[in-house]
Amino acid sequence: MTMNYSGGMTSLANRGGGELEAVWAKASAALKSEMSQDTFNSWLGQAGVRENAAGELYLVTPTGIARDWVRRNAWRRVTELWSQYDPQRRALELRSRAELDTAAPAQDSAGAASPAPAPKAPLQALASPAAEEAETAPRAPGLQERFRFDTFVPGPANEFAHSVAKKVACWSDGHFNPVVFHGPYGFGKTHLLNAIAWEAMRASPGRKVIYLTAERFLQSFVRAMMDRTGPAFKDELRAADLLLIDDVHFIAGKQSSQEELYHTLAALTQDGRRVVFTADRAPNDLTEMDARLRSHLQAGLVCGIEPADRTLRLGILERKLVQLGRPMGQPGLNARPEVLQFLADRFTDSVRELEGALNTLVARVGERVEALNLDEAQAILRPHLRGAEKRITVDDIQKAAAEHYGMKQADLISERRNRAVARPRQAAMWLAKTLTTRSLPDIGRRFGGRDHTTVLHAVRRIEALRQEDPQLARDLEVLTRKLRG
Ligand SMILES: Nc1ncnc2c1ncn2[C@@H]1O[C@H](COP(=O)(O)OP(=O)(O)OP(=O)(O)O)[C@@H](O)[C@H]1O
């Protein structure tokens, strides 16, 4: 099994990578058969084994939360299986990806040094100073300092786009031209485009990189027409070795700007120069866009970015905590797992919103975010949660419990009686009784047609257990808060 969350992991030398993969494939096949497939996928599905330059082996999880879960619930079995299948019986340690990145920030997967230092060469945006003057410019116009590859967290939702972006950034040959990244708002398109620009300038300071938003393109184009500096505008753009245009959908329907962009694109691609766009939809769906321009976009390499899944949202939060810690002189901040899980479950509409929630907590309490409990975090974020109060249904409860316990909703309703399923089912019944106004028979019906006495037994059992089992009490608390919002 390969590691999905590859960014930064390649900082470790991969000697004997195929052999390690084969051993891990055997161990993980055994693990998968011993736990439910969903549980495996939730916590170990994106883990991989890596070896560092000193020959030490690590099982690497995409997030610290996954690492903690594996340590608590599966580590002993993982190491048993590892030594059973590894002919050399080497020791295996457990790390999260962020831990390893902090320990060994050496090379990124494109083989370039990381993190990229501030580029010496300028980003030549429109109306920027001449190259020689801009050489000394401290910041590249239009680019955001923090949007780099080392701050971008890859995951299944964006890994194709991420790997294409890295290839474009290192000027590697053989790629489609143009490249179009598309996806819903707030899931990293601008971040990737900025990261390409920073890395491309670092890798090849002599080449000309132009980054601009479609809005800026439009404004500059209109101004150039009014000032009669149209030819200079065209020349400037057509001198780019790499042209990056963000939010190209913005110029759909703006006839003369589209035409200009079409001619620029045609001129650059004919000449073998690179062009990269982002859009909020796939080129096919940019129906208001000029047909010629649209067909040029469709002919390129079209990479979709999907909304981040829960594991990726957790990974982004952990990475963001590291970033937020730096100005405070800390190698990284931490937060309690239940707080991070709450954020990841509650702020799902965009990564921008998720980051905003974490920023709010850190802005309010600074380093004390590490000690913040769920109650306090929710109190701080209450204004952001307002309006989200909703009626809780048994279906909501089943879905949340299934996700929390790493199983399918169907398992909760099924006939299966083994404890791994029975306890979460009882917890879900307790939540249904506590958080809804449904009667016991009604709840029983929604849990696969069970009798009301079964529900009553479950409610009493959970009520008793939560007094003596702190893990169960925490699970119920997390689920209740998540469902209540
Ligand atoms: N995979 C990721 N890793 C780290 N940060 C991310 C990731 N995805 C999104 N973000 C962060 O989320 C925020 C929003 O991302 P970005 O601005 O790139 O979104 P976008 O898709 O361009 O949205 P829009 O269409 O509104 O321009 C940024 O702060 C960005 O750093």
Short mmCIF file of C-alpha atoms and ligand atoms in Angstrom, two decimals:
data_model
loop_
_atom_site.label_atom_id
_atom_site.label_comp_id
_atom_site.label_asym_id
_atom_site.label_seq_id
_atom_site.Cartn_x
_atom_site.Cartn_y
_atom_site.Cartn_z
CA MET A 1 0.00 0.00 0.00
CA THR A 2 1.35 3.38 -0.86
CA MET A 3 0.97 6.43 1.28
CA ASN A 4 -1.74 8.72 0.03
CA TYR A 5 -0.57 11.61 2.11
CA SER A 6 2.75 11.76 0.36
CA GLY A 7 3.75 15.40 0.87
CA GLY A 8 6.76 15.58 3.14
CA MET A 9 6.98 11.80 3.56
CA THR A 10 9.37 11.64 0.71
CA SER A 11 11.74 13.54 2.95
CA LEU A 12 12.67 10.06 4.06
CA ALA A 13 14.90 7.99 1.90
CA ASN A 14 12.97 5.16 0.35
CA ARG A 15 15.55 2.42 0.25
CA GLY A 16 13.95 -0.93 -0.34
CA GLY A 17 10.60 0.85 -0.75
CA GLY A 18 9.09 -2.02 -2.73
CA GLU A 19 10.02 -4.55 -0.08
CA LEU A 20 8.59 -2.39 2.71
CA GLU A 21 5.41 -1.92 0.74
CA ALA A 22 5.08 -5.66 0.28
CA VAL A 23 5.49 -6.31 4.02
CA TRP A 24 3.01 -3.59 4.88
CA ALA A 25 0.57 -4.91 2.28
CA LYS A 26 0.58 -8.29 4.04
CA ALA A 27 0.27 -6.82 7.51
CA SER A 28 -2.49 -4.47 6.48
CA ALA A 29 -4.42 -7.25 4.71
CA ALA A 30 -4.38 -9.16 8.00
CA LEU A 31 -5.46 -6.07 9.95
CA LYS A 32 -8.26 -5.39 7.52
CA SER A 33 -9.63 -8.88 8.03
CA GLU A 34 -9.46 -8.52 11.82
CA MET A 35 -11.21 -5.17 12.15
CA SER A 36 -14.13 -3.91 10.08
CA GLN A 37 -13.13 -2.57 6.70
CA ASP A 38 -14.54 0.85 7.60
CA THR A 39 -12.52 1.01 10.79
CA PHE A 40 -9.40 0.03 8.90
CA ASN A 41 -10.08 2.61 6.19
CA SER A 42 -10.75 5.35 8.73
CA TRP A 43 -7.59 4.92 10.75
CA LEU A 44 -5.07 2.87 8.82
CA GLY A 45 -6.20 3.11 5.20
CA GLN A 46 -4.03 6.13 4.54
CA ALA A 47 -1.05 5.04 6.59
CA GLY A 48 2.18 3.83 5.03
CA VAL A 49 5.60 2.57 6.06
CA ARG A 50 8.65 4.68 5.36
CA GLU A 51 12.34 4.37 6.06
CA ASN A 52 14.58 7.31 6.86
CA ALA A 53 18.19 7.82 5.83
CA ALA A 54 19.38 6.15 9.04
CA GLY A 55 17.40 3.00 8.20
CA GLU A 56 14.71 3.56 10.86
CA LEU A 57 11.23 2.44 9.93
CA TYR A 58 8.06 4.34 10.67
CA LEU A 59 4.41 3.65 10.22
CA VAL A 60 3.16 7.08 9.23
CA THR A 61 -0.42 8.22 9.71
CA PRO A 62 -1.80 11.30 7.97
CA THR A 63 -2.85 12.93 11.26
CA GLY A 64 -1.94 12.93 14.94
CA ILE A 65 -5.47 11.84 15.77
CA ALA A 66 -5.11 8.75 13.58
CA ARG A 67 -1.71 8.07 15.22
CA ASP A 68 -3.27 8.25 18.69
CA TRP A 69 -6.11 5.98 17.67
CA VAL A 70 -3.68 3.43 16.22
CA ARG A 71 -1.51 3.62 19.35
CA ARG A 72 -4.51 3.02 21.63
CA ASN A 73 -6.34 0.42 19.61
CA ALA A 74 -4.10 -1.38 17.15
CA TRP A 75 -0.42 -0.75 17.75
CA ARG A 76 0.40 -3.97 19.52
CA ARG A 77 -1.20 -5.99 16.74
CA VAL A 78 0.46 -3.88 14.03
CA THR A 79 3.93 -4.56 15.46
CA GLU A 80 3.18 -8.27 15.92
CA LEU A 81 2.13 -8.57 12.31
CA TRP A 82 5.05 -6.48 11.16
CA SER A 83 7.59 -8.74 12.80
CA GLN A 84 5.72 -11.77 11.52
CA TYR A 85 5.99 -10.61 7.90
CA ASP A 86 9.26 -8.68 7.89
CA PRO A 87 12.03 -11.22 7.26
CA GLN A 88 14.51 -8.94 9.02
CA ARG A 89 12.19 -8.27 11.98
CA ARG A 90 13.13 -4.61 12.05
CA ALA A 91 11.67 -2.32 14.68
CA LEU A 92 8.76 -0.18 13.56
CA GLU A 93 7.83 3.13 15.17
CA LEU A 94 4.63 5.11 14.90
CA ARG A 95 4.58 8.74 13.80
CA SER A 96 2.14 11.23 12.31
CA ARG A 97 3.14 12.84 9.08
CA ALA A 98 3.45 16.27 10.72
CA GLU A 99 5.83 14.84 13.32
CA LEU A 100 8.09 13.48 10.62
CA ASP A 101 7.88 16.66 8.59
CA THR A 102 9.02 18.65 11.62
CA ALA A 103 11.80 16.18 12.25
CA ALA A 104 13.16 16.02 8.70
CA PRO A 105 12.15 18.88 6.42
CA ALA A 106 14.53 17.97 3.62
CA GLN A 107 13.19 17.23 0.17
CA ASP A 108 9.79 17.38 -1.36
CA SER A 109 8.48 14.76 -3.73
CA ALA A 110 9.65 16.69 -6.74
CA GLY A 111 13.11 16.47 -5.25
CA ALA A 112 13.29 20.19 -4.60
CA ALA A 113 14.44 21.67 -1.33
CA SER A 114 11.56 22.49 0.96
CA PRO A 115 10.39 24.76 2.38
CA ALA A 116 11.14 27.00 -0.53
CA PRO A 117 13.07 30.10 0.39
CA ALA A 118 11.66 33.42 -0.72
CA PRO A 119 12.41 33.64 -4.42
CA LYS A 120 15.11 35.95 -5.63
CA ALA A 121 13.40 36.43 -8.95
CA PRO A 122 10.34 38.58 -9.17
CA LEU A 123 6.89 37.61 -10.01
CA GLN A 124 6.16 39.88 -12.89
CA ALA A 125 2.56 40.74 -12.65
CA LEU A 126 0.99 43.21 -14.99
CA ALA A 127 2.20 46.74 -14.54
CA SER A 128 4.94 45.43 -12.29
CA PRO A 129 8.35 47.10 -12.42
CA ALA A 130 10.85 46.04 -15.03
CA ALA A 131 12.69 42.83 -14.29
CA GLU A 132 15.88 44.46 -13.02
CA GLU A 133 13.98 46.68 -10.58
CA ALA A 134 11.69 43.94 -9.48
CA GLU A 135 14.71 41.72 -8.81
CA THR A 136 14.96 43.52 -5.49
CA ALA A 137 11.24 43.50 -4.77
CA PRO A 138 10.73 41.95 -1.33
CA ARG A 139 7.39 40.44 -2.22
CA ALA A 140 5.92 39.16 -5.40
CA PRO A 141 2.79 41.09 -6.30
CA GLY A 142 -0.42 39.18 -6.01
CA LEU A 143 1.06 36.10 -4.36
CA GLN A 144 0.36 35.14 -0.79
CA GLU A 145 3.41 34.28 1.24
CA ARG A 146 1.76 31.43 3.14
CA PHE A 147 0.40 29.60 0.08
CA ARG A 148 3.32 27.26 -0.56
CA PHE A 149 3.63 23.54 -1.17
CA ASP A 150 4.93 22.94 2.33
CA THR A 151 1.75 24.42 3.81
CA PHE A 152 -0.56 22.52 1.46
CA VAL A 153 -1.85 19.25 2.89
CA PRO A 154 -2.44 16.59 0.27
CA GLY A 155 -5.13 13.95 0.60
CA PRO A 156 -7.32 11.82 -1.62
CA ALA A 157 -9.51 14.84 -2.46
CA ASN A 158 -6.68 16.77 -4.06
CA GLU A 159 -3.78 14.42 -4.61
CA PHE A 160 -3.98 14.31 -8.41
CA ALA A 161 -4.12 18.10 -8.57
CA HIS A 162 -1.29 18.31 -6.04
CA SER A 163 0.99 15.99 -8.01
CA VAL A 164 0.25 17.78 -11.29
CA ALA A 165 0.93 21.14 -9.61
CA LYS A 166 4.31 19.91 -8.39
CA LYS A 167 5.27 18.72 -11.84
CA VAL A 168 4.30 22.02 -13.44
CA ALA A 169 6.22 23.89 -10.74
CA CYS A 170 9.45 22.06 -11.47
CA TRP A 171 9.07 22.78 -15.17
CA SER A 172 9.00 19.10 -16.02
CA ASP A 173 8.25 18.22 -19.63
CA GLY A 174 5.55 16.14 -21.16
CA HIS A 175 2.49 17.67 -19.60
CA PHE A 176 -0.69 18.82 -21.10
CA ASN A 177 -0.97 22.48 -21.68
CA PRO A 178 -2.94 24.27 -20.36
CA VAL A 179 -3.68 22.74 -16.97
CA VAL A 180 -7.02 23.55 -15.36
CA PHE A 181 -7.69 23.03 -11.65
CA HIS A 182 -11.35 23.21 -10.77
CA GLY A 183 -13.39 22.62 -7.65
CA PRO A 184 -15.73 24.20 -5.14
CA TYR A 185 -14.74 27.44 -3.44
CA GLY A 186 -12.42 27.36 -0.49
CA PHE A 187 -10.72 24.01 -1.09
CA GLY A 188 -7.25 25.11 -2.12
CA LYS A 189 -7.20 26.16 -5.79
CA THR A 190 -5.62 29.55 -5.15
CA HIS A 191 -3.26 27.97 -2.66
CA LEU A 192 -2.02 25.48 -5.27
CA LEU A 193 -1.66 28.13 -7.95
CA ASN A 194 0.39 30.33 -5.61
CA ALA A 195 2.49 27.35 -4.60
CA ILE A 196 3.25 26.62 -8.27
CA ALA A 197 4.35 30.23 -8.78
CA TRP A 198 6.63 30.28 -5.72
CA GLU A 199 8.22 26.95 -6.52
CA ALA A 200 8.60 27.67 -10.27
CA MET A 201 10.39 30.95 -9.49
CA ARG A 202 12.62 29.24 -6.97
CA ALA A 203 13.45 26.40 -9.32
CA SER A 204 14.18 28.62 -12.31
CA PRO A 205 14.79 32.25 -11.34
CA GLY A 206 15.61 33.24 -14.91
CA ARG A 207 12.18 32.38 -16.27
CA LYS A 208 9.26 34.71 -16.24
CA VAL A 209 6.28 33.70 -14.15
CA ILE A 210 3.09 35.73 -14.19
CA TYR A 211 0.33 35.11 -11.68
CA LEU A 212 -2.89 37.08 -11.74
CA THR A 213 -6.51 36.71 -10.94
CA ALA A 214 -8.96 36.79 -13.83
CA GLU A 215 -10.42 39.90 -12.23
CA ARG A 216 -7.05 41.59 -12.36
CA PHE A 217 -6.60 40.44 -15.95
CA LEU A 218 -9.92 42.03 -16.82
CA GLN A 219 -9.15 45.31 -15.08
CA SER A 220 -5.68 45.54 -16.57
CA PHE A 221 -7.02 44.75 -20.01
CA VAL A 222 -9.72 47.41 -19.82
CA ARG A 223 -7.22 49.95 -18.50
CA ALA A 224 -4.74 49.09 -21.24
CA MET A 225 -7.43 49.66 -23.86
CA MET A 226 -8.33 53.02 -22.37
CA ASP A 227 -4.69 54.12 -22.02
CA ARG A 228 -3.92 52.86 -25.50
CA THR A 229 -1.26 50.61 -24.00
CA GLY A 230 -2.91 47.47 -25.34
CA PRO A 231 0.14 46.26 -27.31
CA ALA A 232 2.42 46.57 -24.27
CA PHE A 233 -0.12 44.63 -22.24
CA LYS A 234 -0.17 41.84 -24.82
CA ASP A 235 3.61 41.73 -25.08
CA GLU A 236 3.97 41.55 -21.35
CA LEU A 237 1.63 38.57 -21.10
CA ARG A 238 3.05 36.80 -24.11
CA ALA A 239 6.55 37.01 -22.70
CA ALA A 240 5.56 34.71 -19.83
CA ASP A 241 7.21 31.32 -19.53
CA LEU A 242 4.48 30.35 -17.11
CA LEU A 243 1.16 32.16 -16.92
CA LEU A 244 -1.14 31.38 -13.98
CA ILE A 245 -4.68 32.75 -14.03
CA ASP A 246 -6.87 32.30 -10.99
CA ASP A 247 -10.69 32.08 -11.15
CA VAL A 248 -10.93 32.16 -14.93
CA HIS A 249 -14.71 31.71 -14.71
CA PHE A 250 -14.79 35.37 -13.72
CA ILE A 251 -14.25 36.52 -17.30
CA ALA A 252 -16.94 34.24 -18.78
CA GLY A 253 -19.32 36.46 -20.75
CA LYS A 254 -16.86 39.39 -20.96
CA GLN A 255 -16.43 39.27 -24.71
CA SER A 256 -13.31 41.27 -25.50
CA SER A 257 -11.38 40.06 -22.47
CA GLN A 258 -12.15 36.44 -23.35
CA GLU A 259 -10.96 37.06 -26.85
CA GLU A 260 -7.71 38.55 -25.61
CA LEU A 261 -7.21 35.66 -23.23
CA TYR A 262 -7.90 33.18 -26.00
CA HIS A 263 -5.24 34.74 -28.25
CA THR A 264 -2.77 34.90 -25.36
CA LEU A 265 -3.40 31.26 -24.52
CA ALA A 266 -3.03 30.19 -28.15
CA ALA A 267 0.20 32.18 -28.56
CA LEU A 268 1.75 30.82 -25.36
CA THR A 269 0.83 27.19 -25.89
CA GLN A 270 1.97 27.23 -29.52
CA ASP A 271 5.28 28.46 -28.24
CA GLY A 272 5.52 25.70 -25.63
CA ARG A 273 5.00 28.08 -22.70
CA ARG A 274 2.94 26.85 -19.76
CA VAL A 275 -0.48 28.12 -18.82
CA VAL A 276 -2.43 27.11 -15.72
CA PHE A 277 -5.97 28.13 -14.78
CA THR A 278 -8.27 27.64 -11.86
CA ALA A 279 -12.04 27.71 -12.16
CA ASP A 280 -15.02 27.01 -9.95
CA ARG A 281 -16.34 24.46 -12.44
CA ALA A 282 -14.97 22.01 -15.00
CA PRO A 283 -14.43 23.67 -18.41
CA ASN A 284 -17.42 21.71 -19.79
CA ASP A 285 -19.67 23.53 -17.38
CA LEU A 286 -18.37 27.03 -18.11
CA THR A 287 -21.31 27.50 -20.43
CA GLU A 288 -21.12 31.29 -20.54
CA MET A 289 -17.54 31.16 -21.69
CA ASP A 290 -16.62 31.81 -25.28
CA ALA A 291 -16.72 28.45 -27.10
CA ARG A 292 -13.19 28.74 -28.53
CA LEU A 293 -11.65 29.56 -25.17
CA ARG A 294 -13.66 26.83 -23.48
CA SER A 295 -12.58 24.22 -25.98
CA HIS A 296 -8.93 25.21 -25.42
CA LEU A 297 -9.42 24.69 -21.70
CA GLN A 298 -11.16 21.36 -22.28
CA ALA A 299 -8.27 20.21 -24.43
CA GLY A 300 -5.84 20.65 -21.55
CA LEU A 301 -5.26 18.57 -18.44
CA VAL A 302 -8.34 19.06 -16.30
CA CYS A 303 -7.80 18.25 -12.58
CA GLY A 304 -10.72 18.29 -10.17
CA ILE A 305 -10.30 19.11 -6.48
CA GLU A 306 -12.95 17.53 -4.29
CA PRO A 307 -14.16 18.84 -0.93
CA ALA A 308 -11.74 17.71 1.79
CA ASP A 309 -12.74 14.55 3.67
CA ARG A 310 -12.62 14.36 7.47
CA THR A 311 -9.06 12.98 7.62
CA LEU A 312 -7.83 15.75 5.36
CA ARG A 313 -9.68 18.36 7.43
CA LEU A 314 -7.95 17.05 10.55
CA GLY A 315 -4.58 17.05 8.76
CA ILE A 316 -5.11 20.65 7.68
CA LEU A 317 -5.95 21.67 11.26
CA GLU A 318 -2.80 20.04 12.58
CA ARG A 319 -0.65 21.69 9.91
CA LYS A 320 -2.30 25.02 10.59
CA LEU A 321 -1.52 24.68 14.31
CA VAL A 322 2.14 24.28 13.42
CA GLN A 323 1.98 27.48 11.37
CA LEU A 324 0.13 29.38 14.07
CA GLY A 325 2.72 28.34 16.63
CA ARG A 326 5.67 29.81 14.74
CA PRO A 327 5.05 33.51 15.41
CA MET A 328 4.72 32.57 19.09
CA GLY A 329 8.18 31.02 19.00
CA GLN A 330 6.74 27.50 19.30
CA PRO A 331 7.65 24.61 17.01
CA GLY A 332 3.94 23.95 16.85
CA LEU A 333 0.75 24.26 18.85
CA ASN A 334 -1.45 21.36 19.84
CA ALA A 335 -5.11 21.13 20.65
CA ARG A 336 -7.15 18.45 22.33
CA PRO A 337 -8.35 15.74 19.93
CA GLU A 338 -11.99 16.33 20.83
CA VAL A 339 -11.63 20.02 19.95
CA LEU A 340 -10.02 19.22 16.59
CA GLN A 341 -12.62 16.57 15.86
CA PHE A 342 -15.38 19.00 16.69
CA LEU A 343 -13.93 21.59 14.30
CA ALA A 344 -13.43 19.01 11.55
CA ASP A 345 -16.99 17.73 11.94
CA ARG A 346 -18.67 21.07 12.31
CA PHE A 347 -16.91 23.27 9.72
CA THR A 348 -17.19 21.29 6.54
CA ASP A 349 -18.34 23.82 3.97
CA SER A 350 -14.85 24.98 3.02
CA VAL A 351 -11.30 24.85 4.33
CA ARG A 352 -11.47 28.63 4.60
CA GLU A 353 -14.29 28.30 7.14
CA LEU A 354 -12.42 25.55 9.00
CA GLU A 355 -9.26 27.63 9.24
CA GLY A 356 -11.34 30.62 10.32
CA ALA A 357 -12.70 28.66 13.28
CA LEU A 358 -9.22 27.58 14.38
CA ASN A 359 -7.87 31.12 13.90
CA THR A 360 -10.69 32.41 16.09
CA LEU A 361 -9.71 30.06 18.91
CA VAL A 362 -6.02 30.90 18.69
CA ALA A 363 -6.68 34.63 18.36
CA ARG A 364 -8.79 34.47 21.52
CA VAL A 365 -6.64 32.31 23.79
CA GLY A 366 -3.20 32.14 22.14
CA GLU A 367 -1.03 29.31 23.38
CA ARG A 368 -3.71 28.30 25.85
CA VAL A 369 -5.50 26.69 22.92
CA GLU A 370 -3.65 23.54 23.97
CA ALA A 371 -5.59 23.35 27.22
CA LEU A 372 -8.94 24.44 25.80
CA ASN A 373 -11.68 21.89 26.42
CA LEU A 374 -14.66 21.27 24.19
CA ASP A 375 -16.99 23.43 26.29
CA GLU A 376 -14.68 26.41 26.12
CA ALA A 377 -14.02 25.97 22.40
CA GLN A 378 -17.73 25.83 21.70
CA ALA A 379 -18.42 28.87 23.83
CA ILE A 380 -15.86 30.87 21.84
CA LEU A 381 -17.24 29.66 18.54
CA ARG A 382 -20.90 29.99 19.48
CA PRO A 383 -21.45 33.13 17.38
CA HIS A 384 -20.15 31.20 14.35
CA LEU A 385 -22.49 28.34 15.08
CA ARG A 386 -25.63 30.38 15.51
CA GLY A 387 -28.39 29.60 13.09
CA ALA A 388 -27.15 26.08 12.80
CA GLU A 389 -29.47 24.72 15.50
CA LYS A 390 -31.45 22.00 13.86
CA ARG A 391 -33.86 19.26 14.74
CA ILE A 392 -31.88 16.11 15.37
CA THR A 393 -33.19 12.95 13.73
CA VAL A 394 -32.45 9.30 14.47
CA ASP A 395 -30.88 9.13 11.03
CA ASP A 396 -28.49 12.01 11.95
CA ILE A 397 -27.57 10.12 15.12
CA GLN A 398 -26.90 6.88 13.29
CA LYS A 399 -24.74 8.61 10.71
CA ALA A 400 -22.73 10.51 13.33
CA ALA A 401 -22.26 7.40 15.51
CA ALA A 402 -21.23 5.30 12.52
CA GLU A 403 -18.64 7.87 11.47
CA HIS A 404 -17.38 8.29 15.02
CA TYR A 405 -16.92 4.56 15.56
CA GLY A 406 -15.58 3.94 12.06
CA MET A 407 -18.37 1.68 10.84
CA LYS A 408 -21.28 1.77 8.41
CA GLN A 409 -24.72 3.07 9.34
CA ALA A 410 -26.01 -0.31 8.12
CA ASP A 411 -23.95 -2.04 10.86
CA LEU A 412 -25.93 -0.18 13.51
CA ILE A 413 -29.18 -1.40 12.05
CA SER A 414 -27.96 -4.92 11.27
CA GLU A 415 -28.48 -8.12 13.21
CA ARG A 416 -24.79 -8.32 14.15
CA ARG A 417 -24.34 -8.76 17.88
CA ASN A 418 -20.60 -8.75 18.39
CA ARG A 419 -19.45 -6.18 20.87
CA ALA A 420 -17.66 -3.96 18.32
CA VAL A 421 -21.07 -3.24 16.81
CA ALA A 422 -23.38 -3.78 19.79
CA ARG A 423 -21.84 -1.09 22.02
CA PRO A 424 -21.92 1.69 19.40
CA ARG A 425 -25.50 0.63 18.60
CA GLN A 426 -26.47 0.95 22.26
CA ALA A 427 -24.75 4.33 22.42
CA ALA A 428 -26.68 5.47 19.35
CA MET A 429 -29.95 4.30 20.94
CA TRP A 430 -29.11 6.22 24.11
CA LEU A 431 -28.44 9.33 21.99
CA ALA A 432 -31.73 8.83 20.16
CA LYS A 433 -33.59 8.68 23.46
CA THR A 434 -31.72 11.66 24.88
CA LEU A 435 -31.67 13.98 21.88
CA THR A 436 -34.99 13.26 20.17
CA THR A 437 -38.59 13.01 21.32
CA ARG A 438 -39.06 9.60 19.72
CA SER A 439 -40.68 6.85 21.80
CA LEU A 440 -38.82 3.63 22.63
CA PRO A 441 -40.87 1.56 20.10
CA ASP A 442 -40.25 4.19 17.44
CA ILE A 443 -36.49 4.13 18.10
CA GLY A 444 -36.53 0.33 18.03
CA ARG A 445 -38.22 0.41 14.60
CA ARG A 446 -35.50 2.70 13.26
CA PHE A 447 -32.81 0.36 14.52
CA GLY A 448 -33.74 -2.55 12.28
CA GLY A 449 -37.15 -3.25 13.78
CA ARG A 450 -35.97 -4.03 17.33
CA ASP A 451 -38.30 -4.37 20.25
CA HIS A 452 -38.79 -1.44 22.66
CA THR A 453 -37.39 -3.55 25.51
CA THR A 454 -34.08 -3.84 23.63
CA VAL A 455 -33.93 -0.05 23.39
CA LEU A 456 -34.77 0.32 27.07
CA HIS A 457 -32.05 -2.17 27.98
CA ALA A 458 -29.54 -0.23 25.81
CA VAL A 459 -30.48 3.11 27.38
CA ARG A 460 -30.09 1.73 30.92
CA ARG A 461 -26.84 -0.04 30.09
CA ILE A 462 -25.24 3.06 28.58
CA GLU A 463 -26.54 5.20 31.42
CA ALA A 464 -24.74 2.91 33.89
CA LEU A 465 -21.59 2.44 31.82
CA ARG A 466 -20.98 6.11 31.22
CA GLN A 467 -20.44 6.57 34.96
CA GLU A 468 -17.56 4.09 35.00
CA ASP A 469 -16.12 4.23 31.47
CA PRO A 470 -14.52 7.63 30.79
CA GLN A 471 -13.90 6.81 27.11
CA LEU A 472 -17.58 6.06 26.58
CA ALA A 473 -18.54 9.23 28.46
CA ARG A 474 -16.25 11.24 26.19
CA ASP A 475 -17.63 9.56 23.06
CA LEU A 476 -21.17 10.43 24.10
CA GLU A 477 -20.18 13.99 24.87
CA VAL A 478 -18.43 14.48 21.55
CA LEU A 479 -21.36 12.98 19.66
CA THR A 480 -23.93 15.03 21.56
CA ARG A 481 -22.09 18.26 20.89
CA LYS A 482 -21.53 17.39 17.28
CA LEU A 483 -25.21 16.64 16.78
CA ARG A 484 -26.37 19.70 18.66
CA GLY A 485 -23.89 21.85 16.74
N1 LIG B 1 -5.22 21.05 1.23
C1 LIG B 1 -5.02 22.19 1.88
N2 LIG B 1 -3.97 22.31 2.72
C2 LIG B 1 -3.77 23.45 3.42
N3 LIG B 1 -4.57 24.52 3.33
C3 LIG B 1 -5.62 24.46 2.51
C4 LIG B 1 -5.90 23.30 1.74
N4 LIG B 1 -7.02 23.53 1.03
C5 LIG B 1 -7.40 24.77 1.31
N5 LIG B 1 -6.57 25.34 2.20
C6 LIG B 1 -6.67 26.67 2.79
O1 LIG B 1 -8.02 27.09 2.71
C7 LIG B 1 -8.12 28.45 2.40
C8 LIG B 1 -8.93 28.62 1.14
O2 LIG B 1 -8.20 28.06 0.05
P1 LIG B 1 -8.12 28.76 -1.38
O3 LIG B 1 -8.17 30.25 -1.25
O4 LIG B 1 -6.95 28.19 -2.11
O5 LIG B 1 -9.47 28.22 -1.99
P2 LIG B 1 -10.05 28.36 -3.47
O6 LIG B 1 -10.43 26.98 -3.86
O7 LIG B 1 -9.13 29.11 -4.35
O8 LIG B 1 -11.35 29.19 -3.20
P3 LIG B 1 -12.02 30.35 -4.11
O9 LIG B 1 -12.69 29.63 -5.23
O10 LIG B 1 -12.98 31.01 -3.16
O11 LIG B 1 -10.95 31.26 -4.57
C9 LIG B 1 -6.69 28.96 2.24
O12 LIG B 1 -6.30 29.58 3.43
C10 LIG B 1 -5.89 27.70 1.99
O13 LIG B 1 -4.57 27.83 2.48
#
